[in-house]
Amino acid sequence: MSLPFLRAQLRDPAFRQGASDMAGTCLGIGAWGLVTGVAMAKSGMSLPMALFMSLAVYAGSAQLAVLPLMVAGAPLWVVWLTATCVNLRFVIFSSMWRSYFAHLPRRHRLALGYFSGDVIFVSFMKRFPKPVPAPEQVPYFWGAASANWLAWQVPSIAGIVLANAIPLSWGLGFAGVLALLGILLSMLNDRATWLATAVACTAAVATFALPLKLNILVAIAAAVTAGLAAEAAERALRRARTRAVGGDT
């Protein structure tokens, strides 16, 4: 992406609209980022490594999921598998965004992949429910992505650098949980996601005693299985209803 392209994006009204639509979630994203930054620093990770992880990985759920495993000395394959399972949703996001961005150069699409996020996906799909390319979609995405990236990285880096100055008595862990709950609840918009969430919570609590925080991995696997099964059942039910209506006519 060239400098003229970036300037054009910044001047586009859709860019400002995307950033504006993300304003309501920036506080929650910032709290989540601050908690993650503090957690990385207090886990014993070196300052350069923590900064690298924040900037390169840029996936709060995966970072928080693997940190307890790394502290507990879990095998590398467990850490990688957990991070992969947590980030599987981005495969779904990418498949849905393909209808909007398939015409873009590969380098541009790779950049979109790095900057994509849960809240950006929700905001984008609400704004553009029909999977048809439109000129305002790319600047809108970049406006939302820029706001989300800054809302995450600035507090995350602050948490890494100032971790020793932030007392545990502030209860940032609980604040992070509240931020995550707020973001999660905004994404529960159908039966499949509600079911997957309930299954994940139940599985995580039921397997809490497993070593190496493996209950996280069990909860992810159970939630993905339940969500896919629910979506398959809903599709089968719709097909059955369609055939029934066709038979009546």
C-alpha positions as a LaTeX table, in Angstrom:
\begin{tabular}{lrrr}
\hline
Residue & $x$ (\AA) & $y$ (\AA) & $z$ (\AA) \\
\hline
Met1 & 0.00 & 0.00 & 0.00 \\
Ser2 & 1.47 & 3.30 & $-1.13$ \\
Leu3 & 1.49 & 6.63 & 0.67 \\
Pro4 & $-1.00$ & 8.18 & $-1.80$ \\
Phe5 & $-3.35$ & 5.26 & $-1.12$ \\
Leu6 & $-3.14$ & 5.84 & 2.64 \\
Arg7 & $-3.78$ & 9.55 & 2.20 \\
Ala8 & $-6.82$ & 8.81 & 0.05 \\
Gln9 & $-8.17$ & 6.47 & 2.72 \\
Leu10 & $-7.75$ & 9.10 & 5.44 \\
Arg11 & $-9.69$ & 11.67 & 3.39 \\
Asp12 & $-12.55$ & 9.30 & 2.60 \\
Pro13 & $-15.77$ & 9.88 & 4.62 \\
Ala14 & $-16.18$ & 6.10 & 4.94 \\
Phe15 & $-12.84$ & 5.95 & 6.80 \\
Arg16 & $-14.13$ & 8.42 & 9.37 \\
Gln17 & $-17.40$ & 6.52 & 9.61 \\
Gly18 & $-15.56$ & 3.27 & 10.33 \\
Ala19 & $-13.50$ & 4.92 & 13.05 \\
Ser20 & $-16.63$ & 6.52 & 14.51 \\
Asp21 & $-18.49$ & 3.20 & 14.61 \\
Met22 & $-15.65$ & 1.72 & 16.67 \\
Ala23 & $-15.67$ & 4.53 & 19.23 \\
Gly24 & $-18.19$ & 2.78 & 21.46 \\
Thr25 & $-15.99$ & $-0.29$ & 21.87 \\
Cys26 & $-12.63$ & 1.45 & 22.26 \\
Leu27 & $-12.92$ & 1.69 & 26.05 \\
Gly28 & $-13.49$ & $-2.05$ & 26.37 \\
Ile29 & $-10.73$ & $-2.83$ & 23.86 \\
Gly30 & $-8.37$ & $-0.53$ & 25.75 \\
Ala31 & $-9.09$ & $-2.19$ & 29.10 \\
Trp32 & $-8.56$ & $-5.59$ & 27.50 \\
Gly33 & $-5.28$ & $-4.44$ & 25.96 \\
Leu34 & $-4.04$ & $-3.00$ & 29.26 \\
Val35 & $-4.81$ & $-6.23$ & 31.10 \\
Thr36 & $-3.05$ & $-8.28$ & 28.42 \\
Gly37 & 0.01 & $-6.03$ & 28.51 \\
Val38 & 0.29 & $-6.30$ & 32.29 \\
Ala39 & $-0.24$ & $-10.07$ & 32.12 \\
Met40 & 2.56 & $-10.47$ & 29.57 \\
Ala41 & 4.99 & $-8.43$ & 31.66 \\
Lys42 & 4.12 & $-10.16$ & 34.93 \\
Ser43 & 4.41 & $-13.61$ & 33.34 \\
Gly44 & 8.18 & $-13.15$ & 33.26 \\
Met45 & 8.38 & $-12.32$ & 29.57 \\
Ser46 & 11.18 & $-9.90$ & 28.67 \\
Leu47 & 10.26 & $-6.37$ & 27.62 \\
Pro48 & 11.37 & $-6.79$ & 23.96 \\
Met49 & 9.55 & $-10.12$ & 23.67 \\
Ala50 & 6.36 & $-8.73$ & 25.21 \\
Leu51 & 6.43 & $-5.75$ & 22.84 \\
Phe52 & 7.06 & $-8.07$ & 19.89 \\
Met53 & 4.16 & $-10.31$ & 20.91 \\
Ser54 & 1.81 & $-7.35$ & 21.25 \\
Leu55 & 2.71 & $-5.90$ & 17.85 \\
Ala56 & 3.20 & $-9.12$ & 15.87 \\
Val57 & 0.56 & $-11.43$ & 17.31 \\
Tyr58 & $-2.12$ & $-8.78$ & 17.88 \\
Ala59 & $-4.70$ & $-11.30$ & 19.07 \\
Gly60 & $-5.84$ & $-10.67$ & 22.61 \\
Ser61 & $-7.79$ & $-13.88$ & 23.06 \\
Ala62 & $-4.88$ & $-16.01$ & 21.89 \\
Gln63 & $-2.38$ & $-14.07$ & 23.99 \\
Leu64 & $-4.42$ & $-14.44$ & 27.17 \\
Ala65 & $-5.09$ & $-18.11$ & 26.40 \\
Val66 & $-1.44$ & $-19.11$ & 25.92 \\
Leu67 & 0.12 & $-17.02$ & 28.70 \\
Pro68 & $-1.03$ & $-19.35$ & 31.52 \\
Leu69 & 0.24 & $-22.31$ & 29.50 \\
Met70 & 3.63 & $-20.69$ & 28.98 \\
Val71 & 3.91 & $-19.84$ & 32.69 \\
Ala72 & 2.94 & $-23.40$ & 33.61 \\
Gly73 & 5.64 & $-24.79$ & 31.31 \\
Ala74 & 3.23 & $-26.49$ & 28.94 \\
Pro75 & 4.70 & $-28.25$ & 25.89 \\
Leu76 & 5.07 & $-26.10$ & 22.79 \\
Trp77 & 2.51 & $-28.17$ & 20.88 \\
Val78 & $-0.12$ & $-27.43$ & 23.53 \\
Val79 & 0.61 & $-23.69$ & 23.30 \\
Trp80 & 0.44 & $-23.71$ & 19.50 \\
Leu81 & $-2.70$ & $-25.86$ & 19.40 \\
Thr82 & $-4.47$ & $-23.60$ & 21.90 \\
Ala83 & $-3.58$ & $-20.46$ & 19.95 \\
Thr84 & $-4.68$ & $-22.11$ & 16.70 \\
Cys85 & $-8.03$ & $-23.17$ & 18.16 \\
Val86 & $-8.67$ & $-19.71$ & 19.60 \\
Asn87 & $-7.93$ & $-18.09$ & 16.23 \\
Leu88 & $-9.92$ & $-20.50$ & 14.07 \\
Arg89 & $-12.70$ & $-17.93$ & 13.93 \\
Phe90 & $-10.49$ & $-15.79$ & 11.70 \\
Val91 & $-10.73$ & $-18.46$ & 9.02 \\
Ile92 & $-14.49$ & $-17.93$ & 9.08 \\
Phe93 & $-14.06$ & $-14.16$ & 9.03 \\
Ser94 & $-11.72$ & $-14.39$ & 6.03 \\
Ser95 & $-14.08$ & $-16.65$ & 4.12 \\
Met96 & $-16.90$ & $-14.14$ & 4.58 \\
Trp97 & $-14.72$ & $-11.14$ & 3.76 \\
Arg98 & $-13.63$ & $-12.81$ & 0.54 \\
Ser99 & $-16.87$ & $-11.70$ & $-1.10$ \\
Tyr100 & $-15.95$ & $-8.09$ & $-0.35$ \\
Phe101 & $-12.17$ & $-8.01$ & $-0.84$ \\
Ala102 & $-11.27$ & $-10.80$ & $-3.30$ \\
His103 & $-10.55$ & $-8.22$ & $-6.02$ \\
Leu104 & $-7.77$ & $-6.57$ & $-4.00$ \\
Pro105 & $-4.06$ & $-7.41$ & $-4.49$ \\
Arg106 & $-2.69$ & $-10.19$ & $-2.31$ \\
Arg107 & $-0.47$ & $-7.81$ & $-0.32$ \\
His108 & $-3.48$ & $-5.68$ & 0.52 \\
Arg109 & $-5.52$ & $-8.73$ & 1.56 \\
Leu110 & $-2.70$ & $-9.91$ & 3.82 \\
Ala111 & $-2.70$ & $-6.51$ & 5.50 \\
Leu112 & $-6.45$ & $-6.76$ & 5.97 \\
Gly113 & $-5.93$ & $-10.15$ & 7.60 \\
Tyr114 & $-3.46$ & $-8.77$ & 10.13 \\
Phe115 & $-5.67$ & $-5.83$ & 11.12 \\
Ser116 & $-8.94$ & $-7.77$ & 11.24 \\
Gly117 & $-10.65$ & $-8.36$ & 14.56 \\
Asp118 & $-13.87$ & $-9.57$ & 16.14 \\
Val119 & $-15.41$ & $-6.16$ & 16.75 \\
Ile120 & $-14.33$ & $-4.92$ & 13.31 \\
Phe121 & $-16.03$ & $-7.92$ & 11.72 \\
Val122 & $-19.27$ & $-7.30$ & 13.62 \\
Ser123 & $-19.29$ & $-3.59$ & 12.77 \\
Phe124 & $-18.45$ & $-4.22$ & 9.11 \\
Met125 & $-21.15$ & $-6.85$ & 8.64 \\
Lys126 & $-23.76$ & $-4.61$ & 10.24 \\
Arg127 & $-22.78$ & $-1.82$ & 7.86 \\
Phe128 & $-22.55$ & $-4.01$ & 4.73 \\
Pro129 & $-24.85$ & $-7.04$ & 5.17 \\
Lys130 & $-24.93$ & $-7.83$ & 1.44 \\
Pro131 & $-21.72$ & $-9.56$ & 0.20 \\
Val132 & $-21.32$ & $-7.27$ & $-2.80$ \\
Pro133 & $-18.14$ & $-5.16$ & $-3.29$ \\
Ala134 & $-18.62$ & $-1.40$ & $-2.94$ \\
Pro135 & $-16.12$ & 1.50 & $-3.09$ \\
Glu136 & $-16.73$ & 2.59 & 0.51 \\
Gln137 & $-16.01$ & $-0.82$ & 2.05 \\
Val138 & $-12.21$ & $-0.66$ & 1.97 \\
Pro139 & $-11.91$ & 2.81 & 3.57 \\
Tyr140 & $-14.57$ & 1.85 & 6.11 \\
Phe141 & $-12.57$ & $-1.23$ & 7.08 \\
Trp142 & $-9.37$ & 0.78 & 7.44 \\
Gly143 & $-11.11$ & 3.40 & 9.56 \\
Ala144 & $-12.45$ & 0.74 & 11.92 \\
Ala145 & $-9.16$ & $-1.19$ & 11.90 \\
Ser146 & $-7.07$ & 1.91 & 12.66 \\
Ala147 & $-9.25$ & 2.85 & 15.63 \\
Asn148 & $-9.22$ & $-0.73$ & 16.93 \\
Trp149 & $-5.43$ & $-1.11$ & 16.50 \\
Leu150 & $-4.67$ & 2.10 & 18.37 \\
Ala151 & $-7.23$ & 1.32 & 21.09 \\
Trp152 & $-5.47$ & $-2.00$ & 21.64 \\
Gln153 & $-1.78$ & $-1.27$ & 21.13 \\
Val154 & $-1.46$ & 1.96 & 23.14 \\
Pro155 & $-2.91$ & 0.50 & 26.38 \\
Ser156 & $-1.21$ & $-2.86$ & 25.77 \\
Ile157 & 2.23 & $-1.26$ & 25.43 \\
Ala158 & 1.48 & 0.96 & 28.44 \\
Gly159 & 0.62 & $-2.16$ & 30.44 \\
Ile160 & 3.87 & $-3.84$ & 29.39 \\
Val161 & 6.05 & $-0.84$ & 30.22 \\
Leu162 & 4.25 & 0.19 & 33.42 \\
Ala163 & 3.35 & $-3.28$ & 34.74 \\
Asn164 & 5.49 & $-2.95$ & 37.87 \\
Ala165 & 3.88 & 0.38 & 38.69 \\
Ile166 & 0.34 & $-1.00$ & 38.43 \\
Pro167 & $-0.67$ & $-2.71$ & 41.71 \\
Leu168 & $-2.65$ & $-5.94$ & 41.62 \\
Ser169 & $-5.12$ & $-4.34$ & 44.04 \\
Trp170 & $-6.54$ & $-2.36$ & 41.13 \\
Gly171 & $-8.33$ & $-5.51$ & 40.03 \\
Leu172 & $-7.39$ & $-5.15$ & 36.38 \\
Gly173 & $-8.02$ & $-8.84$ & 35.83 \\
Phe174 & $-11.68$ & $-8.34$ & 36.71 \\
Ala175 & $-11.81$ & $-5.22$ & 34.54 \\
Gly176 & $-10.48$ & $-7.28$ & 31.66 \\
Val177 & $-13.16$ & $-9.91$ & 32.22 \\
Leu178 & $-15.85$ & $-7.21$ & 32.16 \\
Ala179 & $-14.42$ & $-5.79$ & 28.93 \\
Leu180 & $-14.42$ & $-9.22$ & 27.33 \\
Leu181 & $-17.99$ & $-9.87$ & 28.47 \\
Gly182 & $-19.14$ & $-6.59$ & 26.95 \\
Ile183 & $-17.56$ & $-7.45$ & 23.61 \\
Leu184 & $-18.81$ & $-11.03$ & 23.74 \\
Leu185 & $-22.41$ & $-10.07$ & 24.48 \\
Ser186 & $-22.47$ & $-7.74$ & 21.47 \\
Met187 & $-21.59$ & $-10.71$ & 19.25 \\
Leu188 & $-24.25$ & $-13.13$ & 20.53 \\
Asn189 & $-26.80$ & $-12.61$ & 17.79 \\
Asp190 & $-28.09$ & $-16.10$ & 17.01 \\
Arg191 & $-28.82$ & $-19.46$ & 18.63 \\
Ala192 & $-25.60$ & $-21.08$ & 17.45 \\
Thr193 & $-23.37$ & $-18.51$ & 19.15 \\
Trp194 & $-25.42$ & $-18.61$ & 22.35 \\
Leu195 & $-25.15$ & $-22.39$ & 22.41 \\
Ala196 & $-21.40$ & $-22.33$ & 21.72 \\
Thr197 & $-20.90$ & $-19.81$ & 24.53 \\
Ala198 & $-22.91$ & $-21.87$ & 27.01 \\
Val199 & $-21.03$ & $-25.04$ & 26.06 \\
Ala200 & $-17.66$ & $-23.28$ & 26.38 \\
Cys201 & $-18.50$ & $-21.98$ & 29.86 \\
Thr202 & $-19.77$ & $-25.37$ & 31.01 \\
Ala203 & $-16.79$ & $-27.27$ & 29.61 \\
Ala204 & $-14.27$ & $-24.81$ & 31.07 \\
Val205 & $-15.75$ & $-25.13$ & 34.56 \\
Ala206 & $-16.24$ & $-28.90$ & 34.35 \\
Thr207 & $-12.61$ & $-29.52$ & 33.34 \\
Phe208 & $-11.03$ & $-26.82$ & 35.51 \\
Ala209 & $-8.94$ & $-29.39$ & 37.40 \\
Leu210 & $-7.03$ & $-30.47$ & 34.28 \\
Pro211 & $-3.29$ & $-29.69$ & 34.36 \\
Leu212 & $-1.56$ & $-27.07$ & 32.19 \\
Lys213 & $-4.81$ & $-25.09$ & 31.80 \\
Leu214 & $-6.02$ & $-27.70$ & 29.33 \\
Asn215 & $-9.59$ & $-26.81$ & 30.28 \\
Ile216 & $-9.18$ & $-23.84$ & 27.92 \\
Leu217 & $-8.44$ & $-26.16$ & 25.01 \\
Val218 & $-11.33$ & $-28.46$ & 25.95 \\
Ala219 & $-13.72$ & $-25.50$ & 26.16 \\
Ile220 & $-12.65$ & $-24.21$ & 22.74 \\
Ala221 & $-13.03$ & $-27.62$ & 21.09 \\
Ala222 & $-16.43$ & $-28.17$ & 22.70 \\
Ala223 & $-17.67$ & $-24.72$ & 21.70 \\
Val224 & $-16.55$ & $-25.07$ & 18.08 \\
Thr225 & $-18.17$ & $-28.51$ & 17.83 \\
Ala226 & $-21.42$ & $-27.28$ & 19.36 \\
Gly227 & $-21.53$ & $-24.18$ & 17.18 \\
Leu228 & $-20.91$ & $-26.10$ & 13.95 \\
Ala229 & $-23.48$ & $-28.75$ & 14.93 \\
Ala230 & $-26.07$ & $-26.07$ & 15.69 \\
Glu231 & $-25.48$ & $-24.33$ & 12.37 \\
Ala232 & $-25.73$ & $-27.64$ & 10.50 \\
Ala233 & $-29.00$ & $-28.45$ & 12.30 \\
Glu234 & $-30.42$ & $-25.02$ & 11.44 \\
Arg235 & $-29.51$ & $-25.45$ & 7.76 \\
Ala236 & $-31.10$ & $-28.90$ & 7.69 \\
Leu237 & $-34.26$ & $-27.52$ & 9.32 \\
Arg238 & $-34.48$ & $-24.71$ & 6.76 \\
Arg239 & $-34.07$ & $-27.17$ & 3.89 \\
Ala240 & $-36.79$ & $-29.39$ & 5.35 \\
Arg241 & $-39.15$ & $-26.43$ & 5.67 \\
Thr242 & $-38.39$ & $-25.35$ & 2.11 \\
Arg243 & $-39.16$ & $-28.84$ & 0.80 \\
Ala244 & $-42.36$ & $-28.95$ & 2.86 \\
Val245 & $-43.53$ & $-25.63$ & 1.44 \\
Gly246 & $-42.65$ & $-26.77$ & $-2.07$ \\
Gly247 & $-44.59$ & $-30.00$ & $-1.57$ \\
Asp248 & $-47.68$ & $-28.14$ & $-0.37$ \\
Thr249 & $-47.72$ & $-25.99$ & $-3.49$ \\
\hline
\end{tabular}
